[in-house]
mmCIF file with all atom_site columns, C-alpha atoms in Angstrom:
data_model
loop_
_atom_site.group_PDB
_atom_site.id
_atom_site.type_symbol
_atom_site.label_atom_id
_atom_site.label_alt_id
_atom_site.label_comp_id
_atom_site.label_asym_id
_atom_site.label_entity_id
_atom_site.label_seq_id
_atom_site.pdbx_PDB_ins_code
_atom_site.Cartn_x
_atom_site.Cartn_y
_atom_site.Cartn_z
_atom_site.occupancy
_atom_site.B_iso_or_equiv
_atom_site.pdbx_formal_charge
_atom_site.auth_seq_id
_atom_site.auth_comp_id
_atom_site.auth_asym_id
_atom_site.auth_atom_id
_atom_site.pdbx_PDB_model_num
ATOM 1   C CA . PRO D 1 1   ? 0.000   0.000  0.000   1.00 49.00 ? 17  PRO D CA 1
ATOM 2   C CA . GLN D 1 2   ? 2.940   2.397  0.488   1.00 58.00 ? 18  GLN D CA 1
ATOM 3   C CA . PHE D 1 3   ? 4.595   1.293  -2.760  1.00 64.00 ? 19  PHE D CA 1
ATOM 4   C CA . ALA D 1 4   ? 8.049   2.827  -2.538  1.00 68.00 ? 20  ALA D CA 1
ATOM 5   C CA . ILE D 1 5   ? 11.235  2.309  -4.495  1.00 75.00 ? 21  ILE D CA 1
ATOM 6   C CA . THR D 1 6   ? 13.937  1.543  -1.968  1.00 74.00 ? 22  THR D CA 1
ATOM 7   C CA . LYS D 1 7   ? 16.926  0.744  -4.164  1.00 77.00 ? 23  LYS D CA 1
ATOM 8   C CA . ILE D 1 8   ? 18.054  0.881  -7.781  1.00 86.00 ? 24  ILE D CA 1
ATOM 9   C CA . ALA D 1 9   ? 20.848  -1.494 -8.767  1.00 90.00 ? 25  ALA D CA 1
ATOM 10  C CA . GLY D 1 10  ? 23.584  -0.794 -11.306 1.00 93.00 ? 26  GLY D CA 1
ATOM 11  C CA . LEU D 1 11  ? 23.912  2.969  -10.870 1.00 93.00 ? 27  LEU D CA 1
ATOM 12  C CA . ASP D 1 12  ? 27.523  2.578  -9.772  1.00 93.00 ? 28  ASP D CA 1
ATOM 13  C CA . LYS D 1 13  ? 28.274  1.627  -13.396 1.00 95.00 ? 29  LYS D CA 1
ATOM 14  C CA . VAL D 1 14  ? 26.727  4.919  -14.524 1.00 92.00 ? 30  VAL D CA 1
ATOM 15  C CA . ILE D 1 15  ? 29.023  6.898  -12.201 1.00 92.00 ? 31  ILE D CA 1
ATOM 16  C CA . LYS D 1 16  ? 32.078  4.872  -13.276 1.00 94.00 ? 32  LYS D CA 1
ATOM 17  C CA . ALA D 1 17  ? 31.290  5.757  -16.919 1.00 93.00 ? 33  ALA D CA 1
ATOM 18  C CA . LEU D 1 18  ? 31.438  9.521  -16.241 1.00 91.00 ? 34  LEU D CA 1
ATOM 19  C CA . PRO D 1 19  ? 34.464  11.411 -17.562 1.00 93.00 ? 35  PRO D CA 1
ATOM 20  C CA . GLY D 1 20  ? 37.025  11.704 -14.764 1.00 92.00 ? 36  GLY D CA 1
ATOM 21  C CA . ALA D 1 21  ? 35.355  9.039  -12.625 1.00 92.00 ? 37  ALA D CA 1
ATOM 22  C CA . GLU D 1 22  ? 38.635  7.188  -12.132 1.00 93.00 ? 38  GLU D CA 1
ATOM 23  C CA . GLN D 1 23  ? 39.919  10.213 -10.165 1.00 94.00 ? 39  GLN D CA 1
ATOM 24  C CA . LEU D 1 24  ? 37.002  10.367 -7.716  1.00 92.00 ? 40  LEU D CA 1
ATOM 25  C CA . ASP D 1 25  ? 37.708  9.587  -4.078  1.00 89.00 ? 41  ASP D CA 1
ATOM 26  C CA . ALA D 1 26  ? 35.340  7.192  -2.264  1.00 88.00 ? 42  ALA D CA 1
ATOM 27  C CA . LYS D 1 27  ? 33.324  9.982  -0.547  1.00 84.00 ? 43  LYS D CA 1
ATOM 28  C CA . THR D 1 28  ? 32.733  11.917 -3.780  1.00 86.00 ? 44  THR D CA 1
ATOM 29  C CA . PHE D 1 29  ? 31.822  8.705  -5.611  1.00 89.00 ? 45  PHE D CA 1
ATOM 30  C CA . LYS D 1 30  ? 29.290  7.857  -2.880  1.00 85.00 ? 46  LYS D CA 1
ATOM 31  C CA . PHE D 1 31  ? 27.836  11.394 -3.008  1.00 84.00 ? 47  PHE D CA 1
ATOM 32  C CA . LEU D 1 32  ? 27.390  11.249 -6.805  1.00 88.00 ? 48  LEU D CA 1
ATOM 33  C CA . LEU D 1 33  ? 25.841  7.792  -6.501  1.00 88.00 ? 49  LEU D CA 1
ATOM 34  C CA . THR D 1 34  ? 23.402  9.136  -3.887  1.00 84.00 ? 50  THR D CA 1
ATOM 35  C CA . ILE D 1 35  ? 22.394  12.071 -6.109  1.00 85.00 ? 51  ILE D CA 1
ATOM 36  C CA . VAL D 1 36  ? 21.883  9.859  -9.195  1.00 88.00 ? 52  VAL D CA 1
ATOM 37  C CA . GLU D 1 37  ? 19.900  7.282  -7.218  1.00 86.00 ? 53  GLU D CA 1
ATOM 38  C CA . SER D 1 38  ? 17.760  9.958  -5.535  1.00 82.00 ? 54  SER D CA 1
ATOM 39  C CA . MET D 1 39  ? 16.924  11.629 -8.851  1.00 81.00 ? 55  MET D CA 1
ATOM 40  C CA . ASN D 1 40  ? 15.940  8.302  -10.393 1.00 84.00 ? 56  ASN D CA 1
ATOM 41  C CA . ARG D 1 41  ? 13.941  7.200  -7.351  1.00 80.00 ? 57  ARG D CA 1
ATOM 42  C CA . TYR D 1 42  ? 12.125  10.548 -7.415  1.00 77.00 ? 58  TYR D CA 1
ATOM 43  C CA . TRP D 1 43  ? 10.998  10.375 -11.050 1.00 75.00 ? 59  TRP D CA 1
ATOM 44  C CA . LEU D 1 44  ? 10.179  6.669  -10.766 1.00 78.00 ? 60  LEU D CA 1
ATOM 45  C CA . THR D 1 45  ? 7.985   7.472  -7.756  1.00 74.00 ? 61  THR D CA 1
ATOM 46  C CA . GLU D 1 46  ? 6.201   10.061 -9.920  1.00 69.00 ? 62  GLU D CA 1
ATOM 47  C CA . LEU D 1 47  ? 5.823   7.481  -12.694 1.00 68.00 ? 63  LEU D CA 1
ATOM 48  C CA . LEU D 1 48  ? 4.829   4.487  -10.566 1.00 71.00 ? 64  LEU D CA 1
ATOM 49  C CA . ILE D 1 49  ? 2.006   6.081  -8.616  1.00 75.00 ? 65  ILE D CA 1
ATOM 50  C CA . ALA D 1 50  ? 1.036   4.013  -5.601  1.00 73.00 ? 66  ALA D CA 1
ATOM 51  C CA . MET D 1 51  ? -2.532  2.803  -5.617  1.00 76.00 ? 67  MET D CA 1
ATOM 52  C CA . PRO D 1 52  ? -4.251  1.672  -2.440  1.00 79.00 ? 68  PRO D CA 1
ATOM 53  C CA . ASN D 1 53  ? -4.461  -2.014 -1.647  1.00 78.00 ? 69  ASN D CA 1
ATOM 54  C CA . LYS D 1 54  ? -7.994  -2.173 -3.116  1.00 82.00 ? 70  LYS D CA 1
ATOM 55  C CA . ALA D 1 55  ? -9.934  -1.106 -6.188  1.00 82.00 ? 71  ALA D CA 1
ATOM 56  C CA . THR D 1 56  ? -10.796 2.586  -6.158  1.00 87.00 ? 72  THR D CA 1
ATOM 57  C CA . LYS D 1 57  ? -13.861 4.453  -7.312  1.00 93.00 ? 73  LYS D CA 1
ATOM 58  C CA . PRO D 1 58  ? -14.236 8.128  -8.285  1.00 95.00 ? 74  PRO D CA 1
ATOM 59  C CA . GLY D 1 59  ? -13.739 10.365 -5.264  1.00 96.00 ? 75  GLY D CA 1
ATOM 60  C CA . ASP D 1 60  ? -11.622 7.884  -3.261  1.00 95.00 ? 76  ASP D CA 1
ATOM 61  C CA . ARG D 1 61  ? -8.590  9.429  -1.539  1.00 94.00 ? 77  ARG D CA 1
ATOM 62  C CA . TRP D 1 62  ? -5.406  7.921  -0.106  1.00 90.00 ? 78  TRP D CA 1
ATOM 63  C CA . GLU D 1 63  ? -2.023  9.037  1.213   1.00 90.00 ? 79  GLU D CA 1
ATOM 64  C CA . GLN D 1 64  ? 1.559   8.062  0.503   1.00 86.00 ? 80  GLN D CA 1
ATOM 65  C CA . LYS D 1 65  ? 4.737   9.207  2.225   1.00 85.00 ? 81  LYS D CA 1
ATOM 66  C CA . SER D 1 66  ? 8.231   8.652  0.895   1.00 82.00 ? 82  SER D CA 1
ATOM 67  C CA . THR D 1 67  ? 11.632  9.805  2.047   1.00 82.00 ? 83  THR D CA 1
ATOM 68  C CA . LEU D 1 68  ? 14.778  10.344 0.015   1.00 80.00 ? 84  LEU D CA 1
ATOM 69  C CA . ASN D 1 69  ? 17.995  10.377 2.013   1.00 80.00 ? 85  ASN D CA 1
ATOM 70  C CA . ILE D 1 70  ? 20.225  12.641 -0.055  1.00 79.00 ? 86  ILE D CA 1
ATOM 71  C CA . ASP D 1 71  ? 23.277  12.262 2.130   1.00 73.00 ? 87  ASP D CA 1
ATOM 72  C CA . PRO D 1 72  ? 25.123  14.536 2.947   1.00 74.00 ? 88  PRO D CA 1
ATOM 73  C CA . LEU D 1 73  ? 22.496  17.183 2.136   1.00 80.00 ? 89  LEU D CA 1
ATOM 74  C CA . GLY D 1 74  ? 19.682  15.733 4.236   1.00 84.00 ? 90  GLY D CA 1
ATOM 75  C CA . LEU D 1 75  ? 16.251  14.151 3.978   1.00 86.00 ? 91  LEU D CA 1
ATOM 76  C CA . LEU D 1 76  ? 13.568  15.110 1.472   1.00 84.00 ? 92  LEU D CA 1
ATOM 77  C CA . ILE D 1 77  ? 10.168  13.951 2.705   1.00 86.00 ? 93  ILE D CA 1
ATOM 78  C CA . MET D 1 78  ? 7.260   13.872 0.275   1.00 85.00 ? 94  MET D CA 1
ATOM 79  C CA . ASN D 1 79  ? 3.718   13.622 1.603   1.00 88.00 ? 95  ASN D CA 1
ATOM 80  C CA . ARG D 1 80  ? 1.375   12.764 -1.263  1.00 88.00 ? 96  ARG D CA 1
ATOM 81  C CA . SER D 1 81  ? -2.410  13.086 -1.217  1.00 92.00 ? 97  SER D CA 1
ATOM 82  C CA . LEU D 1 82  ? -4.000  11.164 -4.085  1.00 91.00 ? 98  LEU D CA 1
ATOM 83  C CA . LYS D 1 83  ? -7.528  11.152 -5.445  1.00 95.00 ? 99  LYS D CA 1
ATOM 84  C CA . ASP D 1 84  ? -9.327  9.009  -8.016  1.00 94.00 ? 100 ASP D CA 1
ATOM 85  C CA . GLU D 1 85  ? -10.807 11.632 -10.351 1.00 96.00 ? 101 GLU D CA 1
ATOM 86  C CA . GLY D 1 86  ? -12.824 9.034  -12.275 1.00 95.00 ? 102 GLY D CA 1
ATOM 87  C CA . PRO D 1 87  ? -13.031 8.079  -15.933 1.00 95.00 ? 103 PRO D CA 1
ATOM 88  C CA . VAL D 1 88  ? -11.919 10.326 -18.797 1.00 95.00 ? 104 VAL D CA 1
ATOM 89  C CA . LYS D 1 89  ? -11.954 9.736  -22.524 1.00 94.00 ? 105 LYS D CA 1
ATOM 90  C CA . GLU D 1 90  ? -8.798  10.461 -24.535 1.00 89.00 ? 106 GLU D CA 1
ATOM 91  C CA . ASP D 1 91  ? -8.090  9.444  -28.128 1.00 85.00 ? 107 ASP D CA 1
ATOM 92  C CA . GLY D 1 92  ? -11.208 7.277  -28.103 1.00 89.00 ? 108 GLY D CA 1
ATOM 93  C CA . LYS D 1 93  ? -10.042 5.309  -25.041 1.00 90.00 ? 109 LYS D CA 1
ATOM 94  C CA . GLU D 1 94  ? -11.671 5.049  -21.652 1.00 93.00 ? 110 GLU D CA 1
ATOM 95  C CA . LEU D 1 95  ? -8.954  6.070  -19.165 1.00 94.00 ? 111 LEU D CA 1
ATOM 96  C CA . ARG D 1 96  ? -8.818  6.736  -15.437 1.00 93.00 ? 112 ARG D CA 1
ATOM 97  C CA . LYS D 1 97  ? -7.556  10.022 -13.991 1.00 95.00 ? 113 LYS D CA 1
ATOM 98  C CA . ILE D 1 98  ? -5.596  10.204 -10.722 1.00 92.00 ? 114 ILE D CA 1
ATOM 99  C CA . ALA D 1 99  ? -4.711  13.590 -9.172  1.00 93.00 ? 115 ALA D CA 1
ATOM 100 C CA . MET D 1 100 ? -1.926  14.020 -6.647  1.00 91.00 ? 116 MET D CA 1
ATOM 101 C CA . ASP D 1 101 ? -0.811  16.914 -4.467  1.00 91.00 ? 117 ASP D CA 1
ATOM 102 C CA . VAL D 1 102 ? 2.598   16.803 -2.800  1.00 87.00 ? 118 VAL D CA 1
ATOM 103 C CA . LYS D 1 103 ? 3.924   18.646 0.221   1.00 88.00 ? 119 LYS D CA 1
ATOM 104 C CA . PHE D 1 104 ? 7.690   18.641 0.739   1.00 84.00 ? 120 PHE D CA 1
ATOM 105 C CA . GLU D 1 105 ? 9.635   18.781 3.982   1.00 86.00 ? 121 GLU D CA 1
ATOM 106 C CA . CYS D 1 106 ? 13.416  18.981 4.327   1.00 86.00 ? 122 CYS D CA 1
ATOM 107 C CA . THR D 1 107 ? 15.651  17.999 7.208   1.00 85.00 ? 123 THR D CA 1
ATOM 108 C CA . PRO D 1 108 ? 19.373  18.826 7.017   1.00 85.00 ? 124 PRO D CA 1
ATOM 109 C CA . SER D 1 109 ? 21.879  16.021 7.469   1.00 82.00 ? 125 SER D CA 1
ATOM 110 C CA . LYS D 1 110 ? 23.329  15.576 10.956  1.00 81.00 ? 126 LYS D CA 1
ATOM 111 C CA . ALA D 1 111 ? 26.566  14.056 9.592   1.00 75.00 ? 127 ALA D CA 1
ATOM 112 C CA . GLU D 1 112 ? 29.709  15.990 10.469  1.00 74.00 ? 128 GLU D CA 1
ATOM 113 C CA . ASP D 1 113 ? 31.940  14.266 7.918   1.00 71.00 ? 129 ASP D CA 1
ATOM 114 C CA . SER D 1 114 ? 30.884  15.545 4.485   1.00 73.00 ? 130 SER D CA 1
ATOM 115 C CA . VAL D 1 115 ? 32.360  15.631 0.994   1.00 73.00 ? 131 VAL D CA 1
ATOM 116 C CA . LEU D 1 116 ? 30.710  19.022 0.440   1.00 77.00 ? 132 LEU D CA 1
ATOM 117 C CA . PRO D 1 117 ? 32.534  22.320 1.075   1.00 78.00 ? 133 PRO D CA 1
ATOM 118 C CA . PHE D 1 118 ? 29.517  23.534 3.114   1.00 81.00 ? 134 PHE D CA 1
ATOM 119 C CA . LYS D 1 119 ? 27.102  22.249 5.750   1.00 85.00 ? 135 LYS D CA 1
ATOM 120 C CA . ILE D 1 120 ? 23.381  22.920 5.613   1.00 86.00 ? 136 ILE D CA 1
ATOM 121 C CA . GLU D 1 121 ? 22.294  23.980 9.088   1.00 87.00 ? 137 GLU D CA 1
ATOM 122 C CA . GLN D 1 122 ? 18.641  24.736 8.348   1.00 88.00 ? 138 GLN D CA 1
ATOM 123 C CA . MET D 1 123 ? 16.194  24.261 5.468   1.00 86.00 ? 139 MET D CA 1
ATOM 124 C CA . GLU D 1 124 ? 12.632  25.468 5.641   1.00 86.00 ? 140 GLU D CA 1
ATOM 125 C CA . MET D 1 125 ? 10.042  25.052 2.924   1.00 84.00 ? 141 MET D CA 1
ATOM 126 C CA . LYS D 1 126 ? 7.986   28.238 2.842   1.00 83.00 ? 142 LYS D CA 1
ATOM 127 C CA . ARG D 1 127 ? 5.233   26.429 0.933   1.00 82.00 ? 143 ARG D CA 1
ATOM 128 C CA . SER D 1 128 ? 4.994   23.795 -1.754  1.00 80.00 ? 144 SER D CA 1
ATOM 129 C CA . GLU D 1 129 ? 2.689   24.003 -4.721  1.00 82.00 ? 145 GLU D CA 1
ATOM 130 C CA . CYS D 1 130 ? 3.084   20.628 -6.342  1.00 86.00 ? 146 CYS D CA 1
ATOM 131 C CA . SER D 1 131 ? 0.516   18.681 -8.284  1.00 88.00 ? 147 SER D CA 1
ATOM 132 C CA . THR D 1 132 ? 0.486   15.737 -10.647 1.00 88.00 ? 148 THR D CA 1
ATOM 133 C CA . VAL D 1 133 ? -2.266  14.498 -12.934 1.00 91.00 ? 149 VAL D CA 1
ATOM 134 C CA . ALA D 1 134 ? -1.936  10.978 -14.290 1.00 91.00 ? 150 ALA D CA 1
ATOM 135 C CA . THR D 1 135 ? -4.082  8.971  -16.650 1.00 92.00 ? 151 THR D CA 1
ATOM 136 C CA . PHE D 1 136 ? -4.129  5.182  -16.613 1.00 87.00 ? 152 PHE D CA 1
ATOM 137 C CA . ASP D 1 137 ? -5.400  2.686  -19.144 1.00 88.00 ? 153 ASP D CA 1
ATOM 138 C CA . PRO D 1 138 ? -7.231  0.096  -17.005 1.00 84.00 ? 154 PRO D CA 1
ATOM 139 C CA . ALA D 1 139 ? -7.551  -2.296 -19.958 1.00 84.00 ? 155 ALA D CA 1
ATOM 140 C CA . ALA D 1 140 ? -3.777  -2.265 -20.576 1.00 84.00 ? 156 ALA D CA 1
ATOM 141 C CA . GLY D 1 141 ? -3.011  -2.080 -16.843 1.00 82.00 ? 157 GLY D CA 1
ATOM 142 C CA . ARG D 1 142 ? -0.530  0.771  -17.211 1.00 83.00 ? 158 ARG D CA 1
ATOM 143 C CA . LEU D 1 143 ? 0.083   4.478  -17.046 1.00 85.00 ? 159 LEU D CA 1
ATOM 144 C CA . VAL D 1 144 ? -0.564  6.527  -20.201 1.00 90.00 ? 160 VAL D CA 1
ATOM 145 C CA . ARG D 1 145 ? 0.666   9.949  -19.091 1.00 90.00 ? 161 ARG D CA 1
ATOM 146 C CA . SER D 1 146 ? 1.794   11.742 -15.969 1.00 89.00 ? 162 SER D CA 1
ATOM 147 C CA . ALA D 1 147 ? 2.355   15.501 -15.808 1.00 90.00 ? 163 ALA D CA 1
ATOM 148 C CA . SER D 1 148 ? 3.506   17.394 -12.747 1.00 89.00 ? 164 SER D CA 1
ATOM 149 C CA . LYS D 1 149 ? 4.170   21.008 -11.865 1.00 91.00 ? 165 LYS D CA 1
ATOM 150 C CA . GLN D 1 150 ? 6.168   21.982 -8.821  1.00 87.00 ? 166 GLN D CA 1
ATOM 151 C CA . LYS D 1 151 ? 7.021   25.267 -7.201  1.00 89.00 ? 167 LYS D CA 1
ATOM 152 C CA . TYR D 1 152 ? 8.577   25.542 -3.797  1.00 84.00 ? 168 TYR D CA 1
ATOM 153 C CA . PRO D 1 153 ? 10.358  28.474 -2.203  1.00 89.00 ? 169 PRO D CA 1
ATOM 154 C CA . MET D 1 154 ? 12.695  27.710 0.679   1.00 88.00 ? 170 MET D CA 1
ATOM 155 C CA . HIS D 1 155 ? 14.902  29.434 3.204   1.00 90.00 ? 171 HIS D CA 1
ATOM 156 C CA . HIS D 1 156 ? 18.248  27.905 4.095   1.00 88.00 ? 172 HIS D CA 1
ATOM 157 C CA . LYS D 1 157 ? 21.123  28.562 6.420   1.00 91.00 ? 173 LYS D CA 1
ATOM 158 C CA . MET D 1 158 ? 24.563  27.164 5.500   1.00 89.00 ? 174 MET D CA 1
ATOM 159 C CA . ASN D 1 159 ? 27.964  27.146 7.103   1.00 88.00 ? 175 ASN D CA 1
ATOM 160 C CA . ILE D 1 160 ? 30.644  27.842 4.509   1.00 87.00 ? 176 ILE D CA 1
ATOM 161 C CA . GLY D 1 161 ? 34.219  27.849 5.800   1.00 84.00 ? 177 GLY D CA 1
ATOM 162 C CA . GLY D 1 162 ? 33.103  28.655 9.348   1.00 88.00 ? 178 GLY D CA 1
ATOM 163 C CA . THR D 1 163 ? 30.782  31.507 8.292   1.00 93.00 ? 179 THR D CA 1
ATOM 164 C CA . THR D 1 164 ? 27.014  31.123 8.450   1.00 93.00 ? 180 THR D CA 1
ATOM 165 C CA . ARG D 1 165 ? 25.129  32.455 5.455   1.00 93.00 ? 181 ARG D CA 1
ATOM 166 C CA . GLU D 1 166 ? 21.394  32.598 4.897   1.00 94.00 ? 182 GLU D CA 1
ATOM 167 C CA . GLY D 1 167 ? 19.450  32.755 1.689   1.00 93.00 ? 183 GLY D CA 1
ATOM 168 C CA . ASP D 1 168 ? 16.190  32.154 -0.071  1.00 93.00 ? 184 ASP D CA 1
ATOM 169 C CA . ASN D 1 169 ? 15.612  30.387 -3.322  1.00 90.00 ? 185 ASN D CA 1
ATOM 170 C CA . GLU D 1 170 ? 12.645  29.202 -5.299  1.00 91.00 ? 186 GLU D CA 1
ATOM 171 C CA . ARG D 1 171 ? 12.543  26.178 -7.525  1.00 86.00 ? 187 ARG D CA 1
ATOM 172 C CA . GLU D 1 172 ? 10.011  25.701 -10.281 1.00 91.00 ? 188 GLU D CA 1
ATOM 173 C CA . GLN D 1 173 ? 9.899   22.650 -12.505 1.00 87.00 ? 189 GLN D CA 1
ATOM 174 C CA . ALA D 1 174 ? 7.600   20.601 -14.686 1.00 89.00 ? 190 ALA D CA 1
ATOM 175 C CA . HIS D 1 175 ? 7.771   16.914 -15.643 1.00 83.00 ? 191 HIS D CA 1
ATOM 176 C CA . GLU D 1 176 ? 5.821   14.973 -18.206 1.00 87.00 ? 192 GLU D CA 1
ATOM 177 C CA . VAL D 1 177 ? 6.038   11.247 -18.796 1.00 84.00 ? 193 VAL D CA 1
ATOM 178 C CA . LYS D 1 178 ? 4.246   9.529  -21.676 1.00 88.00 ? 194 LYS D CA 1
ATOM 179 C CA . ILE D 1 179 ? 4.109   5.795  -22.199 1.00 86.00 ? 195 ILE D CA 1
ATOM 180 C CA . LEU D 1 180 ? 3.764   5.060  -25.901 1.00 85.00 ? 196 LEU D CA 1
ATOM 181 C CA . GLU D 1 181 ? 2.028   1.996  -27.298 1.00 82.00 ? 197 GLU D CA 1
ATOM 182 C CA . LYS D 1 182 ? 4.645   1.612  -30.033 1.00 85.00 ? 198 LYS D CA 1
ATOM 183 C CA . SER D 1 183 ? 8.301   2.535  -30.190 1.00 84.00 ? 199 SER D CA 1
ATOM 184 C CA . PRO D 1 184 ? 8.838   5.876  -31.942 1.00 83.00 ? 200 PRO D CA 1
ATOM 185 C CA . LEU D 1 185 ? 12.156  4.506  -33.237 1.00 84.00 ? 201 LEU D CA 1
ATOM 186 C CA . LYS D 1 186 ? 10.574  1.817  -35.428 1.00 79.00 ? 202 LYS D CA 1
#
């Protein structure tokens, strides 16, 4: 019921294939591996939307929580609220629409030994405006399309070389995933 991707195998080969990878020390290699795995786990979580452990009907709601440990930066916690929006018709097919809102929380890493030249002391999400709309083909048993929009401003406090600095930033991004019935390469 809390369908969550916990590990992706083989990403170490991706890092080893990067230019200059043979010169990476063990800590930097581990950090890059963590970033690559976290990015892939994140978009796979968006793609493989967790359904409840029962059939849903229009109007049903459920929750999902997942955590990405992006060491040495910290934890990214995603609280998802999902809703079965019911049937929709697209391209002559009867599809099912699922809507999802996400609230993010961040917790800085407590580790003292970091590969980074800075330490995040505080991260605060001011708000998170994140939504995803996905359509599924029940007959095929798979996702057809997932589109998400995210906007989240945050305040952070970092220690850089013994000096604490504060700042605000805002991230805005959009993702769209389409599953095609036939390969576009053929």
